[in-house]
Each structure stands twice: as C-alpha cells, then as structure tokens.
Backbone as a chain_set.jsonl record, in Angstrom:
{"seq": "NKNIQKVEGMISLRRSFVNIARALRPSKLRALFGVAFLFQSGFSFYTSFLGVLLVYRFAMDEVSIGTYFSYVGVFIVITQALITRRVAARFSEKQILGLTLPASSFFIILIALSPAPYLLYFIAPFFAVAIGLSMANITAAVSRRAGDSVQGEVLGINGSVNALAQAFPPLLGGAVATVASPSVALLVGATLIAFSAYGYRYVTHE", "coords": {"N": [[117.823, 149.854, 100.936], [116.91, 148.763, 103.323], [115.153, 150.757, 104.149], [113.227, 150.619, 102.167], [112.159, 148.073, 102.616], [111.042, 148.487, 105.098], [109.018, 150.383, 104.578], [107.419, 148.868, 102.853], [106.58, 146.896, 104.641], [105.085, 148.45, 106.431], [103.064, 149.339, 104.73], [101.909, 146.894, 104.07], [101.013, 146.026, 106.603], [99.177, 148.044, 107.208], [97.371, 147.658, 105.13], [96.305, 145.175, 105.842], [94.839, 145.79, 108.188], [92.998, 147.563, 107.082], [91.665, 145.837, 105.34], [90.457, 144.069, 107.174], [88.722, 145.821, 108.479], [87.039, 146.429, 106.352], [85.873, 143.972, 105.953], [84.096, 143.874, 108.038], [82.089, 145.574, 107.366], [78.649, 146.111, 106.463], [77.508, 143.802, 104.127], [76.919, 141.466, 101.44], [78.811, 139.599, 101.799], [79.724, 139.607, 104.395], [78.717, 137.797, 106.325], [79.781, 135.399, 105.382], [82.509, 135.913, 105.68], [82.54, 135.926, 108.438], [81.958, 133.224, 108.956], [84.263, 132.074, 107.844], [86.181, 133.178, 109.569], [85.485, 132.064, 112.094], [85.772, 129.334, 111.548], [88.532, 129.16, 110.844], [89.678, 130.081, 113.201], [88.888, 128.073, 115.006], [90.218, 125.867, 113.868], [92.817, 126.719, 114.238], [93.062, 126.594, 117.006], [93.169, 123.839, 117.227], [95.588, 123.19, 115.794], [97.405, 124.598, 117.348], [97.343, 123.461, 119.901], [97.224, 120.711, 119.828], [99.691, 119.359, 119.82], [100.55, 119.902, 122.43], [98.612, 118.51, 123.828], [99.223, 115.895, 123.045], [101.651, 115.471, 124.31], [100.937, 115.929, 126.978], [98.911, 114.021, 127.537], [99.686, 111.569, 126.372], [102.39, 111.407, 126.583], [104.108, 111.744, 124.383], [107.075, 111.993, 122.359], [109.15, 114.412, 120.543], [109.653, 113.358, 117.994], [107.589, 111.501, 117.605], [105.369, 113.196, 117.694], [105.887, 114.831, 115.478], [105.724, 112.897, 113.476], [103.021, 112.217, 113.616], [101.744, 114.659, 112.913], [102.717, 114.888, 110.311], [101.51, 112.693, 109.159], [98.782, 113.429, 109.274], [98.973, 115.704, 107.647], [99.635, 114.612, 105.151], [97.226, 113.402, 104.373], [95.589, 115.653, 104.201], [96.764, 116.97, 102.034], [96.324, 115.034, 100.042], [93.555, 115.149, 100.004], [93.067, 117.802, 99.062], [94.357, 117.705, 96.613], [93.326, 115.525, 95.174], [90.723, 114.686, 96.005], [89.027, 116.915, 96.407], [88.368, 118.185, 93.897], [86.907, 116.181, 92.582], [84.765, 115.787, 94.322], [83.637, 118.346, 94.259], [82.694, 118.401, 91.675], [80.422, 116.926, 91.778], [78.852, 117.765, 93.885], [77.356, 120.667, 95.452], [78.787, 123.687, 96.921], [77.298, 124.358, 99.158], [76.121, 121.909, 99.89], [78.441, 120.428, 100.466], [79.807, 121.912, 102.519], [77.793, 121.923, 104.386], [77.99, 119.411, 105.419], [80.775, 118.938, 105.95], [81.702, 120.942, 107.727], [80.284, 120.551, 110.273], [81.278, 117.949, 110.624], [84.042, 118.355, 110.893], [84.154, 119.687, 113.355], [83.126, 117.663, 114.998], [85.079, 115.625, 114.727], [87.305, 116.845, 115.901], [86.438, 116.954, 118.522], [86.384, 114.205, 119.09], [89.126, 113.683, 118.883], [90.089, 115.26, 120.994], [89.059, 113.893, 123.162], [90.09, 111.398, 122.967], [91.249, 108.299, 124.195], [93.479, 106.8, 123.585], [96.517, 106.581, 121.669], [96.426, 105.209, 119.165], [93.856, 105.571, 118.267], [93.846, 108.193, 117.446], [95.274, 108.068, 115.07], [93.5, 106.567, 113.602], [91.298, 108.297, 113.386], [92.393, 110.439, 112.013], [92.523, 110.4, 109.002], [89.8, 110.811, 108.253], [89.239, 113.191, 109.549], [91.09, 114.86, 108.247], [90.104, 114.881, 105.62], [87.615, 116.15, 106.025], [88.462, 118.678, 107.0], [90.104, 119.564, 104.876], [88.283, 119.706, 102.694], [86.528, 121.591, 103.748], [88.14, 123.927, 103.998], [88.787, 124.427, 101.259], [86.249, 124.825, 100.122], [85.066, 126.913, 101.562], [86.663, 129.063, 100.755], [86.054, 128.935, 98.017], [83.322, 129.543, 98.104], [83.357, 132.199, 99.04], [84.742, 133.397, 96.901], [83.0, 132.894, 94.739], [80.675, 134.297, 95.502], [81.641, 136.868, 95.516], [82.067, 137.6, 92.863], [83.396, 138.217, 89.529], [84.501, 140.781, 89.104], [85.533, 141.958, 91.44], [86.945, 139.979, 92.607], [89.666, 139.354, 93.234], [90.284, 141.351, 95.129], [88.452, 140.766, 97.174], [89.262, 138.197, 97.927], [91.704, 138.89, 98.986], [90.87, 140.332, 101.25], [89.634, 138.237, 102.597], [91.886, 136.695, 103.133], [93.176, 138.327, 105.006], [91.321, 138.241, 107.091], [91.5, 135.537, 107.772], [94.145, 135.467, 108.651], [93.99, 137.051, 110.956], [92.314, 135.403, 112.422], [94.011, 133.296, 112.968], [95.732, 134.418, 114.755], [94.815, 134.976, 117.399], [94.024, 132.563, 118.844], [96.357, 131.161, 120.016], [97.014, 132.935, 122.096], [94.646, 133.246, 123.672], [93.999, 130.553, 124.03], [96.189, 129.603, 125.429], [95.821, 130.468, 128.052], [93.497, 129.055, 128.629], [94.382, 126.388, 128.401], [96.234, 126.354, 130.455], [94.756, 126.88, 132.801], [92.751, 124.926, 132.667], [92.948, 122.276, 130.771], [94.866, 120.928, 127.976], [93.08, 119.542, 126.352], [90.687, 120.86, 126.729], [91.181, 123.259, 125.41], [91.194, 122.313, 122.769], [88.521, 121.542, 122.615], [87.304, 124.014, 122.768], [88.094, 124.975, 120.271], [86.674, 123.155, 118.643], [84.101, 123.94, 119.267], [84.005, 126.545, 118.194], [84.206, 125.932, 115.463], [81.832, 124.549, 115.203], [80.043, 126.659, 115.603], [80.649, 128.045, 113.279], [79.612, 126.284, 111.4], [76.904, 126.433, 112.046], [76.47, 129.148, 111.477], [76.993, 129.189, 108.719], [74.924, 127.636, 107.75], [72.524, 128.882, 108.657], [72.795, 131.652, 108.593], [74.26, 132.768, 106.448], [72.705, 132.435, 104.188], [73.125, 130.916, 101.892]], "CA": [[117.024, 148.637, 100.907], [116.227, 148.617, 104.606], [114.033, 151.685, 104.169], [112.198, 150.099, 101.289], [111.523, 146.965, 103.3], [110.242, 149.024, 106.192], [107.83, 150.983, 103.996], [106.57, 147.791, 102.378], [105.976, 146.28, 105.805], [104.062, 149.354, 106.943], [101.949, 149.306, 103.793], [101.275, 145.586, 104.213], [100.304, 146.01, 107.873], [98.029, 148.937, 107.082], [96.425, 147.013, 104.24], [95.632, 144.114, 106.589], [93.828, 146.407, 109.046], [91.948, 148.087, 106.198], [90.891, 144.689, 104.867], [89.628, 143.559, 108.267], [87.65, 146.797, 108.67], [86.099, 146.275, 105.243], [85.144, 142.713, 106.138], [83.059, 144.094, 109.04], [81.04, 146.421, 106.817], [77.487, 145.363, 105.969], [77.572, 143.372, 102.733], [76.484, 140.081, 101.25], [79.934, 138.732, 102.123], [80.134, 139.717, 105.793], [78.414, 136.559, 107.031], [80.755, 134.39, 104.949], [83.769, 136.234, 106.359], [82.373, 135.455, 109.81], [82.109, 131.768, 108.92], [85.689, 131.799, 107.621], [86.907, 133.543, 110.786], [85.209, 131.079, 113.138], [86.377, 128.062, 111.156], [89.984, 129.24, 110.933], [90.008, 130.188, 114.626], [88.757, 126.747, 115.583], [91.299, 125.018, 113.369], [94.058, 127.197, 114.859], [93.112, 125.994, 118.338], [93.615, 122.458, 117.03], [97.003, 123.131, 115.432], [98.23, 125.178, 118.409], [97.332, 122.737, 121.178], [97.256, 119.259, 119.698], [100.999, 118.899, 120.268], [100.56, 119.953, 123.9], [97.776, 117.395, 124.286], [99.936, 114.63, 122.819], [102.649, 115.34, 125.377], [100.251, 115.926, 128.268], [98.124, 112.805, 127.77], [100.305, 110.33, 125.898], [103.842, 111.502, 126.791], [104.801, 111.574, 123.106], [108.254, 112.82, 122.161], [109.093, 115.279, 119.369], [109.598, 112.539, 116.779], [106.237, 110.936, 117.496], [104.458, 114.297, 117.37], [106.155, 115.193, 114.092], [105.193, 111.822, 112.636], [101.557, 112.321, 113.571], [101.37, 115.825, 112.115], [103.009, 114.552, 108.917], [100.468, 111.749, 108.763], [97.589, 114.231, 109.011], [99.263, 116.573, 106.514], [99.569, 113.831, 103.909], [95.826, 113.219, 104.005], [95.063, 116.955, 103.778], [97.274, 117.178, 100.674], [95.582, 114.122, 99.17], [92.193, 115.69, 99.877], [93.045, 118.995, 98.217], [94.867, 117.405, 95.275], [92.59, 114.48, 94.468], [89.327, 114.487, 96.389], [88.235, 118.15, 96.325], [87.846, 118.415, 92.553], [85.898, 115.171, 92.272], [83.582, 116.06, 95.133], [83.042, 119.596, 93.769], [82.013, 118.133, 90.404], [79.166, 116.22, 92.03], [78.041, 118.409, 94.918], [77.521, 122.114, 95.584], [79.476, 124.134, 98.139], [76.346, 124.299, 100.276], [76.014, 120.512, 100.317], [79.716, 119.981, 101.03], [80.065, 122.575, 103.796], [76.761, 121.491, 105.321], [78.449, 118.163, 106.029], [82.169, 118.925, 106.41], [81.919, 121.811, 108.892], [79.956, 119.805, 111.5], [82.166, 116.795, 110.761], [85.322, 118.849, 111.412], [83.955, 119.922, 114.788], [82.94, 116.361, 115.647], [86.343, 114.887, 114.779], [88.174, 117.477, 116.899], [85.952, 116.483, 119.828], [86.888, 112.835, 119.26], [90.567, 113.768, 119.133], [90.291, 115.82, 122.334], [88.641, 112.93, 124.178], [90.646, 110.088, 122.629], [92.011, 107.73, 125.314], [94.635, 106.016, 123.135], [97.136, 107.167, 120.466], [96.056, 104.557, 117.903], [92.589, 106.148, 117.831], [94.159, 109.428, 116.728], [95.647, 107.688, 113.707], [92.28, 106.11, 112.93], [90.456, 109.464, 113.129], [93.107, 111.425, 111.201], [92.123, 110.522, 107.594], [88.455, 111.383, 108.159], [89.388, 114.589, 109.959], [91.806, 115.587, 107.198], [89.187, 115.075, 104.491], [86.633, 117.166, 106.422], [89.139, 119.974, 107.077], [90.537, 119.948, 103.535], [87.116, 120.113, 101.9], [85.989, 122.834, 104.334], [89.016, 125.03, 103.596], [88.653, 124.709, 99.835], [84.905, 125.268, 99.746], [84.826, 128.25, 102.111], [87.3, 129.99, 99.815], [85.275, 128.925, 96.777], [82.063, 130.251, 98.343], [83.683, 133.624, 99.074], [85.1, 133.8, 95.544], [81.804, 132.885, 93.885], [79.756, 135.37, 95.884], [82.267, 138.155, 95.216], [81.961, 137.934, 91.445], [84.682, 138.355, 88.84], [85.041, 142.146, 89.058], [86.271, 142.299, 92.665], [87.324, 138.703, 93.199], [90.994, 139.436, 93.835], [90.212, 142.187, 96.325], [87.706, 140.051, 98.203], [90.112, 137.118, 98.422], [92.688, 139.538, 99.857], [90.195, 140.592, 102.519], [89.468, 136.935, 103.246], [93.195, 136.315, 103.652], [93.428, 139.1, 106.229], [90.431, 137.689, 108.118], [92.086, 134.263, 108.207], [95.362, 135.756, 109.41], [93.545, 137.486, 112.275], [91.771, 134.232, 113.112], [95.13, 132.467, 113.413], [96.576, 135.148, 115.698], [94.395, 135.046, 118.799], [93.909, 131.312, 119.6], [97.48, 130.855, 120.92], [96.97, 133.806, 123.27], [93.496, 132.877, 124.496], [94.059, 129.133, 124.355], [97.221, 129.372, 126.427], [95.201, 130.626, 129.369], [92.561, 127.941, 128.815], [95.154, 125.158, 128.626], [96.895, 126.444, 131.759], [93.742, 126.794, 133.862], [92.031, 123.647, 132.561], [93.834, 121.271, 130.178], [94.937, 121.095, 126.518], [91.878, 119.01, 125.7], [89.663, 121.906, 126.772], [91.499, 124.181, 124.325], [90.695, 121.694, 121.54], [87.061, 121.595, 122.645], [86.959, 125.391, 122.389], [88.215, 125.017, 118.815], [85.543, 122.422, 118.07], [82.904, 124.775, 119.449], [84.058, 127.626, 117.209], [83.868, 125.375, 114.15], [80.391, 124.267, 115.251], [79.391, 127.946, 115.358], [80.807, 128.363, 111.86], [78.648, 125.437, 110.694], [75.585, 127.033, 112.274], [76.419, 130.402, 110.731], [76.889, 128.926, 107.282], [73.602, 127.07, 107.41], [71.371, 129.701, 109.012], [73.028, 133.101, 108.52], [74.806, 133.224, 105.159], [71.662, 132.346, 103.154], [73.677, 130.349, 100.66]], "C": [[116.251, 148.434, 102.211], [115.004, 149.514, 104.674], [112.885, 151.185, 103.307], [111.435, 148.965, 101.964], [110.607, 147.466, 104.41], [108.949, 149.625, 105.66], [106.874, 149.911, 103.511], [105.867, 147.101, 103.536], [104.853, 147.121, 106.385], [102.836, 149.338, 106.051], [101.182, 148.001, 103.94], [100.456, 145.511, 105.493], [99.049, 146.867, 107.799], [96.953, 148.299, 106.214], [95.652, 145.918, 104.971], [94.536, 144.682, 107.476], [92.671, 146.97, 108.222], [91.058, 146.952, 105.718], [89.958, 144.153, 105.941], [88.455, 144.509, 108.529], [86.592, 146.67, 107.575], [85.278, 145.006, 105.382], [83.983, 142.881, 107.116], [81.921, 144.956, 108.529], [79.867, 145.569, 106.343], [77.637, 145.045, 104.483], [77.118, 141.937, 102.654], [77.579, 139.095, 101.629], [80.274, 138.703, 103.612], [79.873, 138.425, 106.558], [79.396, 135.455, 106.655], [82.119, 134.646, 105.569], [83.708, 135.778, 107.818], [82.532, 133.945, 109.916], [83.581, 131.391, 108.77], [86.504, 132.08, 108.877], [86.716, 132.488, 111.877], [85.863, 129.737, 112.809], [87.891, 128.094, 111.338], [90.445, 129.37, 112.38], [89.956, 128.819, 115.286], [89.867, 125.813, 115.153], [92.636, 125.427, 113.981], [94.188, 126.711, 116.297], [93.627, 124.562, 118.245], [95.117, 122.402, 116.757], [97.902, 123.639, 116.556], [98.37, 124.265, 119.621], [97.284, 121.221, 121.048], [98.589, 118.703, 120.191], [101.109, 118.88, 121.78], [99.749, 118.794, 124.47], [98.512, 116.06, 124.154], [101.013, 114.394, 123.879], [101.964, 115.137, 126.724], [99.574, 114.588, 128.552], [98.878, 111.523, 127.445], [101.826, 110.321, 126.038], [104.623, 111.242, 125.504], [106.04, 112.455, 123.055], [108.138, 113.596, 120.856], [108.966, 114.485, 118.073], [108.195, 111.99, 116.555], [105.22, 112.006, 117.118], [104.636, 114.712, 115.913], [105.608, 114.167, 113.123], [103.683, 111.924, 112.504], [101.112, 113.506, 112.717], [101.639, 115.572, 110.63], [101.944, 113.623, 108.348], [99.174, 112.491, 108.416], [97.799, 115.09, 107.766], [99.185, 115.857, 105.19], [98.127, 113.679, 103.455], [95.164, 114.539, 103.603], [95.506, 117.259, 102.355], [96.523, 116.292, 99.681], [94.165, 114.636, 98.936], [92.152, 116.85, 98.898], [93.492, 118.703, 96.793], [93.968, 116.461, 94.485], [91.088, 114.465, 94.752], [88.475, 115.726, 96.129], [87.599, 118.337, 94.957], [86.735, 117.427, 92.212], [84.618, 115.406, 93.054], [82.861, 117.307, 94.623], [82.284, 119.391, 92.467], [80.637, 117.51, 90.618], [78.249, 116.942, 93.007], [78.317, 119.906, 94.958], [78.299, 122.447, 96.849], [78.562, 124.034, 99.353], [76.216, 122.877, 100.796], [77.287, 120.04, 101.013], [79.938, 120.58, 102.417], [79.012, 122.21, 104.843], [77.124, 120.204, 106.031], [79.829, 118.299, 106.661], [82.428, 119.84, 107.603], [81.504, 121.122, 110.198], [80.872, 118.61, 111.723], [83.524, 117.21, 111.327], [85.243, 119.07, 112.913], [83.877, 118.597, 115.544], [84.263, 115.614, 115.784], [87.33, 115.519, 115.761], [87.743, 117.078, 118.31], [86.46, 115.068, 120.101], [88.377, 112.826, 119.575], [90.831, 114.248, 120.56], [89.993, 114.801, 123.426], [89.251, 111.544, 123.981], [91.495, 109.537, 123.776], [93.283, 106.994, 124.898], [95.198, 106.595, 121.839], [96.672, 106.537, 119.156], [94.727, 105.088, 117.368], [92.809, 107.453, 117.075], [94.52, 109.131, 115.281], [94.438, 107.183, 112.921], [91.405, 107.295, 112.522], [91.072, 110.374, 112.064], [92.662, 111.502, 109.739], [90.755, 111.176, 107.415], [88.482, 112.872, 108.52], [90.038, 115.411, 108.854], [90.921, 115.857, 105.99], [88.174, 116.176, 104.812], [87.253, 118.56, 106.436], [89.521, 120.456, 105.682], [89.394, 120.417, 102.664], [86.511, 121.408, 102.432], [86.822, 124.033, 103.898], [88.774, 125.424, 102.146], [87.3, 125.314, 99.499], [84.495, 126.577, 100.406], [85.429, 129.301, 101.189], [86.519, 130.07, 98.515], [83.965, 129.685, 96.932], [82.275, 131.76, 98.381], [83.961, 134.137, 97.663], [83.872, 133.88, 94.648], [80.881, 134.037, 94.217], [80.326, 136.749, 95.555], [82.043, 138.567, 93.764], [83.328, 138.228, 90.843], [85.313, 139.735, 88.998], [85.887, 142.5, 90.276], [86.812, 141.042, 93.351], [88.676, 138.753, 93.899], [90.993, 140.233, 95.12], [89.535, 141.448, 97.474], [88.531, 138.907, 98.777], [91.238, 137.671, 99.301], [92.109, 139.853, 101.221], [90.023, 139.288, 103.3], [90.786, 136.438, 103.833], [93.533, 137.045, 104.935], [92.566, 138.596, 107.385], [91.001, 136.386, 108.664], [93.345, 134.478, 109.037], [95.017, 136.218, 110.824], [93.033, 136.301, 113.088], [92.876, 133.339, 113.655], [95.924, 133.112, 114.543], [96.13, 134.989, 117.152], [94.263, 133.705, 119.523], [95.108, 130.971, 120.476], [97.471, 131.696, 122.188], [95.845, 133.395, 124.218], [93.59, 131.434, 124.945], [95.116, 128.808, 125.385], [96.666, 129.473, 127.829], [94.257, 129.47, 129.66], [93.311, 126.659, 129.153], [95.827, 125.164, 129.986], [95.901, 126.24, 132.893], [93.053, 125.434, 133.858], [92.986, 122.56, 132.075], [93.88, 121.501, 128.678], [93.701, 120.572, 125.805], [90.75, 120.033, 125.696], [89.905, 122.933, 125.671], [91.024, 123.62, 122.987], [89.174, 121.723, 121.475], [86.551, 123.001, 122.347], [87.037, 125.537, 120.871], [87.063, 124.313, 118.13], [84.259, 123.231, 118.161], [82.867, 125.917, 118.436], [83.711, 127.116, 115.817], [82.384, 125.011, 114.096], [79.593, 125.553, 115.019], [79.499, 128.343, 113.886], [79.832, 127.544, 111.02], [77.239, 125.998, 110.832], [75.436, 128.313, 111.452], [76.274, 130.172, 109.239], [75.492, 128.452, 106.914], [72.468, 128.059, 107.595], [71.558, 131.203, 108.817], [73.471, 133.562, 107.139], [73.774, 133.219, 104.041], [72.228, 131.879, 101.814], [72.608, 129.561, 99.908]], "O": [[115.101, 147.996, 102.208], [113.955, 149.116, 105.179], [111.717, 151.312, 103.674], [110.208, 148.905, 101.891], [109.524, 146.923, 104.625], [107.885, 149.398, 106.236], [105.664, 150.011, 103.719], [104.69, 146.757, 103.432], [103.81, 146.602, 106.78], [101.705, 149.324, 106.537], [99.951, 147.996, 103.934], [99.337, 144.998, 105.487], [97.985, 146.466, 108.271], [95.765, 148.386, 106.523], [94.455, 145.753, 104.735], [93.432, 144.14, 107.526], [91.509, 146.868, 108.617], [89.835, 147.088, 105.691], [88.807, 143.821, 105.662], [87.333, 144.064, 108.771], [85.396, 146.788, 107.841], [84.117, 144.966, 104.974], [83.002, 142.139, 107.053], [80.887, 145.062, 109.189], [80.057, 144.446, 105.877], [77.87, 145.945, 103.677], [76.951, 141.269, 103.674], [77.322, 137.899, 101.765], [81.045, 137.846, 104.045], [80.71, 137.998, 107.354], [79.8, 134.665, 107.508], [82.815, 133.703, 105.946], [84.702, 135.303, 108.367], [83.161, 133.443, 110.848], [84.084, 130.511, 109.468], [87.411, 131.319, 109.217], [87.684, 132.068, 112.51], [86.435, 129.086, 113.683], [88.471, 127.173, 111.913], [91.488, 128.829, 112.748], [90.861, 128.444, 116.032], [90.399, 125.054, 115.963], [93.495, 124.578, 114.217], [95.296, 126.445, 116.763], [94.42, 124.123, 119.078], [95.84, 121.652, 117.413], [99.031, 123.172, 116.707], [99.399, 124.286, 120.298], [97.303, 120.516, 122.057], [98.621, 117.695, 120.897], [101.688, 117.959, 122.354], [100.137, 118.175, 125.461], [98.434, 115.206, 125.037], [101.254, 113.259, 124.292], [102.363, 114.28, 127.511], [99.648, 114.075, 129.669], [98.74, 110.517, 128.141], [102.481, 109.349, 125.661], [105.672, 110.598, 125.528], [106.059, 113.539, 123.639], [107.147, 113.46, 120.138], [108.251, 114.895, 117.159], [107.682, 112.018, 115.437], [104.317, 111.758, 116.319], [103.656, 114.92, 115.198], [105.087, 114.522, 112.065], [103.131, 111.742, 111.42], [100.207, 113.374, 111.893], [100.858, 116.004, 109.782], [101.534, 113.759, 107.195], [98.549, 112.217, 107.392], [96.906, 115.194, 106.925], [98.72, 116.426, 104.203], [97.838, 113.815, 102.266], [94.272, 114.547, 102.754], [94.714, 117.753, 101.552], [96.133, 116.748, 98.606], [93.642, 114.571, 97.823], [91.305, 116.885, 98.006], [93.058, 119.377, 95.859], [93.86, 116.581, 93.265], [90.281, 114.258, 93.846], [87.334, 115.612, 95.683], [86.405, 118.621, 94.868], [85.729, 117.808, 91.614], [83.519, 115.245, 92.524], [81.632, 117.337, 94.558], [81.335, 120.121, 92.181], [79.785, 117.564, 89.732], [77.031, 116.767, 92.976], [79.386, 120.359, 94.546], [78.454, 121.608, 97.736], [79.002, 123.67, 100.444], [76.201, 122.658, 102.007], [77.226, 119.34, 102.023], [80.221, 119.859, 103.374], [79.299, 122.189, 106.04], [76.624, 119.931, 107.122], [80.044, 117.834, 107.78], [83.298, 119.539, 108.42], [82.288, 121.103, 111.147], [81.211, 118.285, 112.861], [84.094, 116.495, 112.152], [86.15, 118.691, 113.655], [84.489, 118.437, 116.6], [84.542, 115.035, 116.834], [88.112, 114.806, 116.39], [88.583, 116.885, 119.189], [86.911, 114.766, 121.205], [88.838, 112.062, 120.423], [91.694, 113.708, 121.252], [90.603, 114.837, 124.495], [88.961, 110.622, 124.743], [92.374, 110.238, 124.279], [94.08, 106.605, 125.751], [94.433, 107.056, 120.992], [96.534, 107.23, 118.149], [94.489, 105.064, 116.16], [92.047, 107.783, 116.166], [94.119, 109.859, 114.373], [94.37, 107.358, 111.705], [90.833, 107.297, 111.432], [90.348, 111.008, 111.297], [92.434, 112.612, 109.259], [90.575, 112.004, 106.522], [87.831, 113.695, 107.877], [89.599, 116.522, 108.557], [90.979, 116.938, 105.403], [87.903, 117.036, 103.974], [86.651, 119.515, 105.945], [89.293, 121.616, 105.338], [89.519, 121.423, 101.966], [86.034, 122.235, 101.654], [86.27, 125.047, 103.472], [88.58, 126.599, 101.836], [87.217, 126.223, 98.673], [83.652, 127.292, 99.863], [84.79, 130.305, 100.877], [86.339, 131.157, 97.967], [83.537, 130.386, 96.015], [81.478, 132.516, 97.826], [83.467, 135.197, 97.278], [83.723, 134.832, 93.882], [80.356, 134.69, 93.315], [79.569, 137.696, 95.341], [81.851, 139.748, 93.473], [84.297, 138.46, 91.565], [86.539, 139.849, 89.023], [86.85, 143.258, 90.163], [87.101, 141.059, 94.547], [88.822, 138.26, 95.017], [91.631, 139.84, 96.097], [89.998, 141.503, 98.613], [88.503, 138.669, 99.985], [91.678, 137.011, 100.242], [92.775, 139.665, 102.24], [90.239, 139.245, 104.511], [90.804, 135.832, 104.904], [94.111, 136.461, 105.852], [93.026, 138.532, 108.525], [90.988, 136.155, 109.873], [93.586, 133.762, 110.009], [95.677, 135.821, 111.784], [93.284, 136.205, 114.289], [92.7, 132.694, 114.688], [96.703, 132.438, 115.217], [96.971, 134.88, 118.045], [94.382, 133.693, 120.748], [94.906, 130.522, 121.604], [97.879, 131.219, 123.247], [96.065, 133.217, 125.416], [93.3, 131.116, 126.098], [94.972, 127.846, 126.139], [96.995, 128.665, 128.697], [94.209, 128.96, 130.779], [92.933, 125.931, 130.071], [95.981, 124.113, 130.61], [96.18, 125.506, 133.841], [92.799, 124.857, 134.916], [93.74, 121.989, 132.863], [93.021, 122.202, 128.143], [93.316, 121.101, 124.762], [89.946, 120.069, 124.765], [88.955, 123.427, 125.064], [90.506, 124.366, 122.156], [88.6, 121.908, 120.402], [85.491, 123.165, 121.744], [86.161, 126.145, 120.255], [86.528, 124.814, 117.141], [83.434, 123.212, 117.248], [81.81, 126.22, 117.882], [83.001, 127.789, 115.07], [81.751, 125.152, 113.05], [78.581, 125.536, 114.319], [78.564, 128.904, 113.315], [79.285, 128.046, 110.038], [76.475, 126.037, 109.868], [74.408, 128.534, 110.812], [75.52, 130.877, 108.567], [74.951, 128.835, 105.877], [71.54, 128.088, 106.788], [70.585, 131.955, 108.869], [73.088, 134.648, 106.704], [73.944, 133.922, 103.045], [71.858, 132.38, 100.753], [72.883, 129.008, 98.843]]}, "num_chains": 1, "name": "protein.A"}
C-alpha cells in the first residue's frame, strides 16, 4: 500500500508540472490562465497575511481572528450559493468580472489601510461578494472557452495553475512583511488582482 501511495503521489506531482507547462503554451486560453494565476496569487496574499495584520495592527487574539475569518467565509458561501446564479442569469462573465476584479483589489486596499476593526466587518460583505463572484466567473470563463470536448482537461490545468498561485505568496510575502509590514503584503496582493483585472479587460479579448 505504501508503494502504491508513493507512485500515485509521483504521478500526481508530475501531472501538475505537465499541466502548468501546458498552460504556458500559446493558446486561446493562456491569457485566461494568466488572469486566474494573478487573481489567485493576490487572494493568497490576503489569506496568508490578513491574520498577521490583525495581530500587528489591532492586537487581536486567536478567537477574534477566527471569528472574523468565519464572518467573511459565511458571506463567500452565501455569494456562491445564492448570489452567483442570479447574477449570472442577468449578466455575462465579461460584465461581472469587469466589475468584481477591480472591486476585489479595491476592497483589499481598504482592508490593508483600515484604521479600526469595525471597518473590517463593514467591508467584509462587499469584499466577499466581489471575491466569490470573481472565483466563480473566472472558472466559468475558462470552462466556456475550452469547449465541451476538452473541458475536464482544461479545468485540471486551471486547478494546477491555481495551486501554483497559492504556493509562492507565503514565501515572497514573508520577506515583504518582515522588511516592511503586513499591510504592504496585502497591498501587493491588491496589485496582483488589479493586474488580473487589466489582463482580463485588455488581453484576454473576451
């Protein structure tokens, strides 16, 4: 059993690298993979360093931090369960992402610069809606552009791209937070999402 698990792990790891290499090949999907990578990287900066910011600026304890993350998570779930379908029925992915990607970047900037904890709770619902709609519609855009014949394969490649995007922010952001401050790490994340918004609007040709 141990040998089987090891082989499966090796195959899975190899498949991830193959998927990432395929995402870099010239294709109609490469720009969208780039948008997904930048967005997920920026969001990972937020998830990795928001807790550090809450301790650094507001001296929050573990319970308070957990409560805040749960509060944000509830609104993300509500967005994906209730709001996404209704919004998608009325607007196109291009219209939604054209608004939610810049909004996600803007709300992270507000969070990074927030001077009081109560403002974080005020911003959270709007931020969660923007993030939730962005996540769902980036995946939908990749799936639609892929077509039915290779949809599963393309979504697998997109999953590998997202996994890579989640891997490097803790490494790079740690140095940024140490040299500067946790708020700067969040601003880096906001900048990456802003680049993803620019890329979606001007590079993907949706």
